Amino acid sequence: MAEPILEVRDLVKHFPLTQGILFRRQVGSVKAVDGVTFSLDAGETLGIVGESGCGKSTVAKMLVNLERPTGGQILYKGEDITRLSGRALKAVRRNIQMVFQDPYTSLNPRMTVGDIIGEPYEIHPEVAPKGDRRRKVQDLLDVVGLNPEYINRYPHQFSGGQRQRIGIARGLALQPEIIVADEPVSALDVSVQAQVINLMERLQAEFNLSYIFIAHDLSIVRHISDRVGVMYLGRLAEMGTDEEIYDHPTHPYTQALLSAVPLPDPTLRDHRDRIILVGDVPSPANPPSGCRFRTRCWKAQERCALEVPLLTVPPAFRDLPGPTAHPSACHFAEEKQIVPTEGNQGRTTETLPYEGRDPDDETP
C-alpha cells in the first residue's frame, strides 16, 4: 500500500490572549486547532466540513505554512515540513499551493492577470525561463477556461467565477501535487459554483492533483470528496468516506449537520429526522472539558465531561463489516440514518429525545 502524500499528526494551533497596555502578559489562549490528525493519498480529495469558527481555515493555513503550528507534525512525503525554513521550505511550498476563499480580495487589484498568474515564476524561476512565462500564463488561462487574450486585463474586469478561475490558475502555475482549497466556491452564485467544482474535478484528473477541500456546504463536499472529516471546535468529530459520513453517520454532531441540509424532494423531506441543537458553540478560549460537543449533545453523560473521546472506530462497530465501522470521536456513537433512501421512506421517524425540537426549523 502506497504511503500517504500528506500526513497531519496531532496538529495544534493556539493563539495567545494578552492584556495590559505597557506590560502585556498572556492570560489565556484561543485553541483554534487542538489535536487534529488525518492523511491524504495521492490523487485523493479530502473534504473538511464544520461550522464557522471550528478551525478549518486555520488548518489550511498551517498546511501551506501561512501559520506556524503550536504543536504537532505535518509530513509531506514523510518529511516534517513544520521544522523547515529557508530554501527547504521554499521547495516544499512549490508542491503545496492554496486557492483562497474570496476571489474579490485574494487578487491584487493593481496587477494584471498575467502578472498575478506569473508571479510564482518570479519566486521559483527554475519552473519557467523568463522568455517562456507569457506563453505558460496564457496556457494556464486556457486550461481554466478563460480566453488567453485576457492576460492584460485587471481583476475588476472579471466576474466572481472568472476571478476564482484566475486564482486556480495561479495555484497551478508551479505544477503542485497538493492544492488546499479553502471554501473556494462559498462566495459564488450556485450556478457558478457548479462550474468551478467541475473545473476542479477535471484539473484533478488531468494533472493528478490531491485536494484538501474545505467547505461548510455539505452537498458540495459530498460531490467532490473521496473522504470527509467533520470538525467541531478545533477537533475532528468523525472521519470516513462520503458514503460512511453521509449515509451512516455515527457522531451526534454529524447527524445534526446532515439534518439541516435542505432537501428538494418533499417525499424525503417529510420522512427525515430533524435535529435542532440547543445552545451556542462554546468559546475556543474556554472549551468544555472532555468531549467538546457535550454541552449541546442530547446523549451527554458524566463520562463525556471527564474523558476526551478518541477519533477511533467505536467498539460496538469494530466487528461489524461495512460503512458503519469508521472513526468517530464519541463515547456513545450509534448509527442514525438522517435522510431516508428508497425502500425506507415510509418508516416512522424517531422522536428526538431532547428539548428544542422545531419541525419547521432546519438550522442547527
mmCIF file of C-alpha atoms in Angstrom:
data_model
loop_
_atom_site.group_PDB
_atom_site.id
_atom_site.type_symbol
_atom_site.label_atom_id
_atom_site.label_comp_id
_atom_site.label_asym_id
_atom_site.label_seq_id
_atom_site.Cartn_x
_atom_site.Cartn_y
_atom_site.Cartn_z
ATOM 1 C CA MET A 1 0.000 0.000 0.000
ATOM 2 C CA ALA A 2 1.391 3.405 -1.028
ATOM 3 C CA GLU A 3 2.370 5.885 1.642
ATOM 4 C CA PRO A 4 0.129 8.977 2.010
ATOM 5 C CA ILE A 5 1.423 12.061 0.250
ATOM 6 C CA LEU A 6 0.484 14.162 3.300
ATOM 7 C CA GLU A 7 0.061 13.230 6.970
ATOM 8 C CA VAL A 8 -1.107 15.508 9.760
ATOM 9 C CA ARG A 9 -0.415 14.284 13.294
ATOM 10 C CA ASP A 10 -1.856 15.901 16.444
ATOM 11 C CA LEU A 11 -1.801 19.351 14.842
ATOM 12 C CA VAL A 12 -2.262 22.195 17.345
ATOM 13 C CA LYS A 13 -2.618 25.957 16.932
ATOM 14 C CA HIS A 14 -3.225 28.172 19.968
ATOM 15 C CA PHE A 15 -3.391 31.940 19.620
ATOM 16 C CA PRO A 16 -2.300 33.791 22.790
ATOM 17 C CA LEU A 17 -4.700 36.129 24.596
ATOM 18 C CA THR A 18 -2.928 39.080 26.218
ATOM 19 C CA GLN A 19 -3.929 42.049 28.334
ATOM 20 C CA GLY A 20 -2.269 45.189 29.567
ATOM 21 C CA ILE A 21 -1.099 48.370 27.852
ATOM 22 C CA LEU A 22 2.505 48.973 28.892
ATOM 23 C CA PHE A 23 3.293 45.492 30.141
ATOM 24 C CA ARG A 24 1.378 42.921 28.146
ATOM 25 C CA ARG A 25 1.020 39.460 29.592
ATOM 26 C CA GLN A 26 -0.641 36.317 28.362
ATOM 27 C CA VAL A 27 -3.847 35.478 30.174
ATOM 28 C CA GLY A 28 -5.015 32.562 28.081
ATOM 29 C CA SER A 29 -5.179 31.244 24.554
ATOM 30 C CA VAL A 30 -7.667 30.588 21.785
ATOM 31 C CA LYS A 31 -7.492 26.875 20.987
ATOM 32 C CA ALA A 32 -8.304 27.191 17.279
ATOM 33 C CA VAL A 33 -6.952 23.726 16.419
ATOM 34 C CA ASP A 34 -6.357 21.242 19.208
ATOM 35 C CA GLY A 35 -5.094 17.844 18.109
ATOM 36 C CA VAL A 36 -6.131 17.146 14.503
ATOM 37 C CA THR A 37 -4.884 14.020 12.720
ATOM 38 C CA PHE A 38 -5.575 12.888 9.150
ATOM 39 C CA SER A 39 -3.832 11.736 5.966
ATOM 40 C CA LEU A 40 -4.151 12.421 2.237
ATOM 41 C CA ASP A 41 -3.343 9.949 -0.526
ATOM 42 C CA ALA A 42 -2.054 10.892 -3.966
ATOM 43 C CA GLY A 43 -4.926 11.806 -6.287
ATOM 44 C CA GLU A 44 -7.434 11.878 -3.411
ATOM 45 C CA THR A 45 -9.815 14.627 -2.319
ATOM 46 C CA LEU A 46 -10.278 15.018 1.428
ATOM 47 C CA GLY A 47 -13.181 17.258 2.403
ATOM 48 C CA ILE A 48 -13.194 19.066 5.747
ATOM 49 C CA VAL A 49 -16.529 20.443 6.946
ATOM 50 C CA GLY A 50 -17.852 22.176 10.040
ATOM 51 C CA GLU A 51 -19.414 25.357 11.359
ATOM 52 C CA SER A 52 -17.714 28.732 11.091
ATOM 53 C CA GLY A 53 -15.006 29.050 13.730
ATOM 54 C CA CYS A 54 -14.317 25.315 14.045
ATOM 55 C CA GLY A 55 -10.702 25.678 12.841
ATOM 56 C CA LYS A 56 -10.985 24.604 9.181
ATOM 57 C CA SER A 57 -9.229 27.641 7.706
ATOM 58 C CA THR A 58 -6.545 27.594 10.404
ATOM 59 C CA VAL A 59 -5.703 24.018 9.393
ATOM 60 C CA ALA A 60 -5.492 25.138 5.751
ATOM 61 C CA LYS A 61 -3.109 27.987 6.581
ATOM 62 C CA MET A 62 -0.842 25.681 8.576
ATOM 63 C CA LEU A 63 -0.678 23.201 5.694
ATOM 64 C CA VAL A 64 0.828 25.893 3.446
ATOM 65 C CA ASN A 65 2.877 27.453 6.263
ATOM 66 C CA LEU A 66 0.974 30.724 6.410
ATOM 67 C CA GLU A 67 0.581 29.907 10.101
ATOM 68 C CA ARG A 68 3.146 28.077 12.213
ATOM 69 C CA PRO A 69 1.701 25.245 14.331
ATOM 70 C CA THR A 70 1.931 25.397 18.122
ATOM 71 C CA GLY A 71 2.461 21.639 18.114
ATOM 72 C CA GLY A 72 2.131 18.506 16.033
ATOM 73 C CA GLN A 73 3.550 17.441 12.690
ATOM 74 C CA ILE A 74 2.765 17.963 9.009
ATOM 75 C CA LEU A 75 4.538 15.284 6.986
ATOM 76 C CA TYR A 76 4.909 15.783 3.234
ATOM 77 C CA LYS A 77 6.221 12.532 1.736
ATOM 78 C CA GLY A 78 7.497 11.568 5.162
ATOM 79 C CA GLU A 79 9.288 14.859 5.912
ATOM 80 C CA ASP A 80 8.080 17.129 8.718
ATOM 81 C CA ILE A 81 7.655 20.491 6.987
ATOM 82 C CA THR A 82 6.907 22.319 10.253
ATOM 83 C CA ARG A 83 10.647 22.174 11.011
ATOM 84 C CA LEU A 84 11.759 23.524 7.637
ATOM 85 C CA SER A 85 12.860 27.060 6.814
ATOM 86 C CA GLY A 86 14.682 28.926 4.068
ATOM 87 C CA ARG A 87 15.322 27.084 0.819
ATOM 88 C CA ALA A 88 13.991 23.759 2.093
ATOM 89 C CA LEU A 89 10.626 25.322 2.985
ATOM 90 C CA LYS A 90 10.527 27.226 -0.319
ATOM 91 C CA ALA A 91 10.959 23.958 -2.231
ATOM 92 C CA VAL A 92 8.093 22.292 -0.357
ATOM 93 C CA ARG A 93 5.795 25.293 -0.814
ATOM 94 C CA ARG A 94 6.112 24.862 -4.565
ATOM 95 C CA ASN A 95 4.361 21.484 -4.231
ATOM 96 C CA ILE A 96 1.591 22.599 -1.837
ATOM 97 C CA GLN A 97 -0.432 25.535 -3.160
ATOM 98 C CA MET A 98 -3.608 27.223 -1.959
ATOM 99 C CA VAL A 99 -6.818 28.553 -3.517
ATOM 100 C CA PHE A 100 -8.341 31.198 -1.254
ATOM 101 C CA GLN A 101 -11.949 31.710 -0.277
ATOM 102 C CA ASP A 102 -12.733 35.197 -1.565
ATOM 103 C CA PRO A 103 -11.811 35.851 -5.208
ATOM 104 C CA TYR A 104 -12.519 39.556 -4.681
ATOM 105 C CA THR A 105 -9.784 40.074 -2.086
ATOM 106 C CA SER A 106 -7.220 37.373 -2.940
ATOM 107 C CA LEU A 107 -6.169 39.025 -6.225
ATOM 108 C CA ASN A 108 -4.097 42.220 -6.237
ATOM 109 C CA PRO A 109 -6.250 44.872 -7.974
ATOM 110 C CA ARG A 110 -3.137 46.748 -9.159
ATOM 111 C CA MET A 111 -1.741 43.761 -11.060
ATOM 112 C CA THR A 112 -2.832 42.375 -14.407
ATOM 113 C CA VAL A 113 -3.987 38.793 -14.686
ATOM 114 C CA GLY A 114 -0.732 37.950 -16.438
ATOM 115 C CA ASP A 115 1.298 39.373 -13.551
ATOM 116 C CA ILE A 116 -0.848 37.606 -10.928
ATOM 117 C CA ILE A 117 -0.558 34.166 -12.507
ATOM 118 C CA GLY A 118 3.075 34.729 -13.485
ATOM 119 C CA GLU A 119 4.238 35.965 -10.075
ATOM 120 C CA PRO A 120 5.060 32.422 -8.816
ATOM 121 C CA TYR A 121 7.620 32.193 -11.641
ATOM 122 C CA GLU A 122 9.439 35.212 -10.168
ATOM 123 C CA ILE A 123 9.769 33.363 -6.865
ATOM 124 C CA HIS A 124 10.585 29.993 -8.491
ATOM 125 C CA PRO A 125 12.406 30.948 -11.710
ATOM 126 C CA GLU A 126 13.543 27.370 -12.254
ATOM 127 C CA VAL A 127 9.964 26.393 -13.209
ATOM 128 C CA ALA A 128 9.780 28.636 -16.285
ATOM 129 C CA PRO A 129 12.503 30.597 -18.152
ATOM 130 C CA LYS A 130 11.792 34.303 -18.428
ATOM 131 C CA GLY A 131 11.102 34.208 -22.169
ATOM 132 C CA ASP A 132 8.611 31.377 -21.768
ATOM 133 C CA ARG A 133 6.477 32.768 -18.965
ATOM 134 C CA ARG A 134 3.939 34.686 -21.011
ATOM 135 C CA ARG A 135 3.112 31.579 -23.041
ATOM 136 C CA LYS A 136 2.777 29.498 -19.857
ATOM 137 C CA VAL A 137 0.393 32.058 -18.362
ATOM 138 C CA GLN A 138 -1.728 32.024 -21.490
ATOM 139 C CA ASP A 139 -1.767 28.228 -21.429
ATOM 140 C CA LEU A 140 -2.974 28.320 -17.811
ATOM 141 C CA LEU A 141 -5.744 30.761 -18.701
ATOM 142 C CA ASP A 142 -6.843 28.378 -21.430
ATOM 143 C CA VAL A 143 -6.699 25.383 -19.049
ATOM 144 C CA VAL A 144 -9.074 27.051 -16.571
ATOM 145 C CA GLY A 145 -11.495 28.100 -19.318
ATOM 146 C CA LEU A 146 -10.538 31.765 -19.806
ATOM 147 C CA ASN A 147 -9.545 33.492 -23.039
ATOM 148 C CA PRO A 148 -5.713 33.763 -23.226
ATOM 149 C CA GLU A 149 -6.177 37.244 -24.689
ATOM 150 C CA TYR A 150 -7.368 38.410 -21.242
ATOM 151 C CA ILE A 151 -3.777 38.325 -19.997
ATOM 152 C CA ASN A 152 -3.500 42.137 -19.794
ATOM 153 C CA ARG A 153 -6.820 42.726 -18.023
ATOM 154 C CA TYR A 154 -7.228 43.600 -14.344
ATOM 155 C CA PRO A 155 -9.254 41.650 -11.719
ATOM 156 C CA HIS A 156 -12.064 44.222 -11.615
ATOM 157 C CA GLN A 157 -12.834 43.397 -15.254
ATOM 158 C CA PHE A 158 -13.874 39.839 -14.365
ATOM 159 C CA SER A 159 -16.857 38.255 -12.640
ATOM 160 C CA GLY A 160 -16.535 36.377 -9.357
ATOM 161 C CA GLY A 161 -16.424 32.979 -11.046
ATOM 162 C CA GLN A 162 -13.779 34.174 -13.508
ATOM 163 C CA ARG A 163 -11.693 35.568 -10.660
ATOM 164 C CA GLN A 164 -11.772 32.229 -8.889
ATOM 165 C CA ARG A 165 -10.592 30.584 -12.116
ATOM 166 C CA ILE A 166 -7.680 33.028 -12.090
ATOM 167 C CA GLY A 167 -6.928 32.014 -8.500
ATOM 168 C CA ILE A 168 -6.957 28.353 -9.548
ATOM 169 C CA ALA A 169 -4.635 29.124 -12.473
ATOM 170 C CA ARG A 170 -2.233 30.840 -10.068
ATOM 171 C CA GLY A 171 -2.333 27.758 -7.840
ATOM 172 C CA LEU A 172 -1.484 25.529 -10.832
ATOM 173 C CA ALA A 173 1.410 27.670 -12.066
ATOM 174 C CA LEU A 174 4.122 25.780 -10.164
ATOM 175 C CA GLN A 175 2.716 22.345 -11.057
ATOM 176 C CA PRO A 176 1.949 21.393 -7.425
ATOM 177 C CA GLU A 177 0.981 17.960 -6.183
ATOM 178 C CA ILE A 178 -1.415 19.222 -3.482
ATOM 179 C CA ILE A 179 -3.902 22.087 -3.605
ATOM 180 C CA VAL A 180 -5.524 23.318 -0.403
ATOM 181 C CA ALA A 181 -8.860 24.889 -1.370
ATOM 182 C CA ASP A 182 -10.276 26.989 1.469
ATOM 183 C CA GLU A 183 -14.011 27.361 0.737
ATOM 184 C CA PRO A 184 -13.267 28.148 -2.926
ATOM 185 C CA VAL A 185 -16.911 28.473 -4.008
ATOM 186 C CA SER A 186 -18.643 29.928 -0.930
ATOM 187 C CA ALA A 187 -18.585 33.483 -2.357
ATOM 188 C CA LEU A 188 -20.022 32.444 -5.739
ATOM 189 C CA ASP A 189 -23.543 32.038 -7.114
ATOM 190 C CA VAL A 190 -24.902 28.489 -7.132
ATOM 191 C CA SER A 191 -24.672 28.073 -10.923
ATOM 192 C CA VAL A 192 -21.100 29.368 -10.904
ATOM 193 C CA GLN A 193 -20.222 27.046 -8.004
ATOM 194 C CA ALA A 194 -21.082 24.042 -10.179
ATOM 195 C CA GLN A 195 -18.833 25.312 -12.983
ATOM 196 C CA VAL A 196 -15.864 25.818 -10.658
ATOM 197 C CA ILE A 197 -16.327 22.416 -8.983
ATOM 198 C CA ASN A 198 -16.496 20.693 -12.379
ATOM 199 C CA LEU A 199 -13.346 22.556 -13.406
ATOM 200 C CA MET A 200 -11.501 21.406 -10.279
ATOM 201 C CA GLU A 201 -12.524 17.803 -10.888
ATOM 202 C CA ARG A 202 -11.299 17.974 -14.481
ATOM 203 C CA LEU A 203 -7.988 19.500 -13.435
ATOM 204 C CA GLN A 204 -7.532 16.830 -10.764
ATOM 205 C CA ALA A 205 -7.891 14.067 -13.342
ATOM 206 C CA GLU A 206 -5.670 15.857 -15.854
ATOM 207 C CA PHE A 207 -2.801 16.758 -13.503
ATOM 208 C CA ASN A 208 -3.199 14.007 -10.841
ATOM 209 C CA LEU A 209 -3.755 16.574 -8.096
ATOM 210 C CA SER A 210 -4.558 15.861 -4.469
ATOM 211 C CA TYR A 211 -7.079 18.206 -2.839
ATOM 212 C CA ILE A 212 -7.780 19.327 0.696
ATOM 213 C CA PHE A 213 -11.247 20.784 0.096
ATOM 214 C CA ILE A 214 -12.589 22.910 2.956
ATOM 215 C CA ALA A 215 -16.227 23.984 2.957
ATOM 216 C CA HIS A 216 -19.369 24.316 5.028
ATOM 217 C CA ASP A 217 -21.716 23.245 2.210
ATOM 218 C CA LEU A 218 -22.220 19.527 2.790
ATOM 219 C CA SER A 219 -23.714 18.898 -0.657
ATOM 220 C CA ILE A 220 -20.673 20.281 -2.475
ATOM 221 C CA VAL A 221 -18.289 18.353 -0.237
ATOM 222 C CA ARG A 222 -20.101 15.084 -0.943
ATOM 223 C CA HIS A 223 -19.947 15.723 -4.682
ATOM 224 C CA ILE A 224 -16.200 16.296 -4.862
ATOM 225 C CA SER A 225 -14.706 14.366 -1.915
ATOM 226 C CA ASP A 226 -13.469 10.791 -1.569
ATOM 227 C CA ARG A 227 -13.265 11.067 2.221
ATOM 228 C CA VAL A 228 -14.741 13.598 4.642
ATOM 229 C CA GLY A 229 -13.618 14.873 8.036
ATOM 230 C CA VAL A 230 -16.124 16.678 10.270
ATOM 231 C CA MET A 231 -14.632 19.314 12.594
ATOM 232 C CA TYR A 232 -16.101 20.807 15.750
ATOM 233 C CA LEU A 233 -14.377 23.380 17.956
ATOM 234 C CA GLY A 234 -10.833 22.600 16.843
ATOM 235 C CA ARG A 235 -11.089 18.811 16.711
ATOM 236 C CA LEU A 236 -12.209 16.140 14.271
ATOM 237 C CA ALA A 237 -15.513 14.590 15.315
ATOM 238 C CA GLU A 238 -15.830 11.971 12.589
ATOM 239 C CA MET A 239 -13.865 10.749 9.565
ATOM 240 C CA GLY A 240 -14.840 8.425 6.741
ATOM 241 C CA THR A 241 -15.710 8.002 3.094
ATOM 242 C CA ASP A 242 -18.528 10.065 1.674
ATOM 243 C CA GLU A 243 -20.847 7.043 1.954
ATOM 244 C CA GLU A 244 -19.881 6.431 5.587
ATOM 245 C CA ILE A 245 -20.371 10.045 6.650
ATOM 246 C CA TYR A 246 -23.496 10.903 4.678
ATOM 247 C CA ASP A 247 -25.395 7.613 4.759
ATOM 248 C CA HIS A 248 -24.150 6.125 8.048
ATOM 249 C CA PRO A 249 -23.197 8.977 10.435
ATOM 250 C CA THR A 250 -22.420 7.869 13.985
ATOM 251 C CA HIS A 251 -21.420 11.123 15.724
ATOM 252 C CA PRO A 252 -24.293 13.285 17.043
ATOM 253 C CA TYR A 253 -22.770 16.466 15.591
ATOM 254 C CA THR A 254 -22.536 14.953 12.112
ATOM 255 C CA GLN A 255 -26.119 13.805 12.391
ATOM 256 C CA ALA A 256 -27.203 17.327 13.346
ATOM 257 C CA LEU A 257 -25.332 18.856 10.404
ATOM 258 C CA LEU A 258 -26.874 16.437 7.924
ATOM 259 C CA SER A 259 -30.361 17.029 9.269
ATOM 260 C CA ALA A 260 -30.004 20.725 8.389
ATOM 261 C CA VAL A 261 -29.232 20.158 4.690
ATOM 262 C CA PRO A 262 -32.186 21.386 2.559
ATOM 263 C CA LEU A 263 -33.796 18.616 0.504
ATOM 264 C CA PRO A 264 -35.526 19.410 -2.803
ATOM 265 C CA ASP A 265 -37.529 16.168 -2.724
ATOM 266 C CA PRO A 266 -40.590 16.678 -0.478
ATOM 267 C CA THR A 267 -41.104 12.918 -0.084
ATOM 268 C CA LEU A 268 -37.674 12.660 1.553
ATOM 269 C CA ARG A 269 -38.069 15.919 3.444
ATOM 270 C CA ASP A 270 -41.199 14.698 5.179
ATOM 271 C CA HIS A 271 -39.602 11.450 6.340
ATOM 272 C CA ARG A 272 -36.306 12.505 7.799
ATOM 273 C CA ASP A 273 -35.281 13.211 11.366
ATOM 274 C CA ARG A 274 -34.538 16.840 12.092
ATOM 275 C CA ILE A 275 -32.117 17.634 14.876
ATOM 276 C CA ILE A 276 -32.128 21.128 16.333
ATOM 277 C CA LEU A 277 -29.144 21.773 18.570
ATOM 278 C CA VAL A 278 -29.750 23.788 21.725
ATOM 279 C CA GLY A 279 -27.275 26.441 22.878
ATOM 280 C CA ASP A 280 -24.374 28.228 21.266
ATOM 281 C CA VAL A 281 -20.955 26.948 20.241
ATOM 282 C CA PRO A 282 -18.641 27.314 23.277
ATOM 283 C CA SER A 283 -15.731 29.741 23.120
ATOM 284 C CA PRO A 284 -12.475 28.212 21.814
ATOM 285 C CA ALA A 285 -10.733 30.236 24.525
ATOM 286 C CA ASN A 286 -12.553 28.188 27.181
ATOM 287 C CA PRO A 287 -13.720 24.903 25.609
ATOM 288 C CA PRO A 288 -15.645 22.328 27.653
ATOM 289 C CA SER A 289 -13.733 19.545 29.355
ATOM 290 C CA GLY A 290 -13.854 16.078 27.881
ATOM 291 C CA CYS A 291 -15.959 15.997 24.734
ATOM 292 C CA ARG A 292 -16.269 19.491 23.289
ATOM 293 C CA PHE A 293 -19.695 18.777 21.861
ATOM 294 C CA ARG A 294 -21.199 17.616 25.170
ATOM 295 C CA THR A 295 -22.775 20.995 26.060
ATOM 296 C CA ARG A 296 -25.072 20.683 23.014
ATOM 297 C CA CYS A 297 -25.392 16.904 22.825
ATOM 298 C CA TRP A 298 -28.548 15.018 23.837
ATOM 299 C CA LYS A 299 -26.502 11.897 24.619
ATOM 300 C CA ALA A 300 -24.096 13.587 27.044
ATOM 301 C CA GLN A 301 -23.364 11.777 30.311
ATOM 302 C CA GLU A 302 -20.861 12.216 33.138
ATOM 303 C CA ARG A 303 -18.208 10.300 31.212
ATOM 304 C CA CYS A 304 -18.349 12.883 28.426
ATOM 305 C CA ALA A 305 -17.165 15.613 30.815
ATOM 306 C CA LEU A 306 -14.314 13.505 32.214
ATOM 307 C CA GLU A 307 -12.839 11.728 29.185
ATOM 308 C CA VAL A 308 -11.782 13.130 25.811
ATOM 309 C CA PRO A 309 -13.231 10.755 23.182
ATOM 310 C CA LEU A 310 -10.638 9.467 20.713
ATOM 311 C CA LEU A 311 -11.184 9.504 16.965
ATOM 312 C CA THR A 312 -11.368 5.754 16.511
ATOM 313 C CA VAL A 313 -13.801 3.074 15.373
ATOM 314 C CA PRO A 314 -16.329 2.659 18.227
ATOM 315 C CA PRO A 315 -16.051 -0.745 19.965
ATOM 316 C CA ALA A 316 -19.647 -1.637 19.063
ATOM 317 C CA PHE A 317 -18.830 -1.394 15.354
ATOM 318 C CA ARG A 318 -15.348 -2.950 15.199
ATOM 319 C CA ASP A 319 -16.626 -6.443 14.433
ATOM 320 C CA LEU A 320 -19.289 -5.226 12.004
ATOM 321 C CA PRO A 321 -18.106 -5.023 8.390
ATOM 322 C CA GLY A 322 -19.405 -2.201 6.253
ATOM 323 C CA PRO A 323 -19.681 1.586 6.245
ATOM 324 C CA THR A 324 -20.748 1.887 9.894
ATOM 325 C CA ALA A 325 -17.260 0.883 11.096
ATOM 326 C CA HIS A 326 -15.430 4.192 10.650
ATOM 327 C CA PRO A 327 -13.719 6.534 13.168
ATOM 328 C CA SER A 328 -15.964 8.652 15.373
ATOM 329 C CA ALA A 329 -14.943 10.693 18.434
ATOM 330 C CA CYS A 330 -17.965 9.830 20.588
ATOM 331 C CA HIS A 331 -18.310 7.629 23.668
ATOM 332 C CA PHE A 332 -21.874 6.732 22.675
ATOM 333 C CA ALA A 333 -21.647 6.611 18.895
ATOM 334 C CA GLU A 334 -24.512 4.945 17.087
ATOM 335 C CA GLU A 335 -25.738 4.941 13.523
ATOM 336 C CA LYS A 336 -28.697 7.161 12.734
ATOM 337 C CA GLN A 337 -29.936 7.490 9.168
ATOM 338 C CA ILE A 338 -30.991 11.100 8.763
ATOM 339 C CA VAL A 339 -32.154 11.087 5.151
ATOM 340 C CA PRO A 340 -34.284 8.060 4.144
ATOM 341 C CA THR A 341 -33.312 6.219 0.992
ATOM 342 C CA GLU A 342 -35.532 4.298 -1.405
ATOM 343 C CA GLY A 343 -37.089 1.439 0.481
ATOM 344 C CA ASN A 344 -37.332 3.085 3.893
ATOM 345 C CA GLN A 345 -39.160 6.305 3.028
ATOM 346 C CA GLY A 346 -42.296 5.152 4.793
ATOM 347 C CA ARG A 347 -40.666 4.421 8.124
ATOM 348 C CA THR A 348 -41.770 6.255 11.238
ATOM 349 C CA THR A 349 -39.329 8.987 12.202
ATOM 350 C CA GLU A 350 -37.896 8.762 15.671
ATOM 351 C CA THR A 351 -38.974 11.283 18.293
ATOM 352 C CA LEU A 352 -35.956 13.326 19.258
ATOM 353 C CA PRO A 353 -35.251 12.951 22.995
ATOM 354 C CA TYR A 354 -34.223 16.490 23.828
ATOM 355 C CA GLU A 355 -35.561 19.979 24.251
ATOM 356 C CA GLY A 356 -35.794 22.491 21.429
ATOM 357 C CA ARG A 357 -37.083 20.357 18.561
ATOM 358 C CA ASP A 358 -38.769 22.540 15.958
ATOM 359 C CA PRO A 359 -40.078 20.692 12.882
ATOM 360 C CA ASP A 360 -40.168 23.914 10.833
ATOM 361 C CA ASP A 361 -36.570 24.943 11.518
ATOM 362 C CA GLU A 362 -33.747 23.356 9.522
ATOM 363 C CA THR A 363 -30.922 25.341 11.085
ATOM 364 C CA PRO A 364 -28.740 23.519 13.649
#
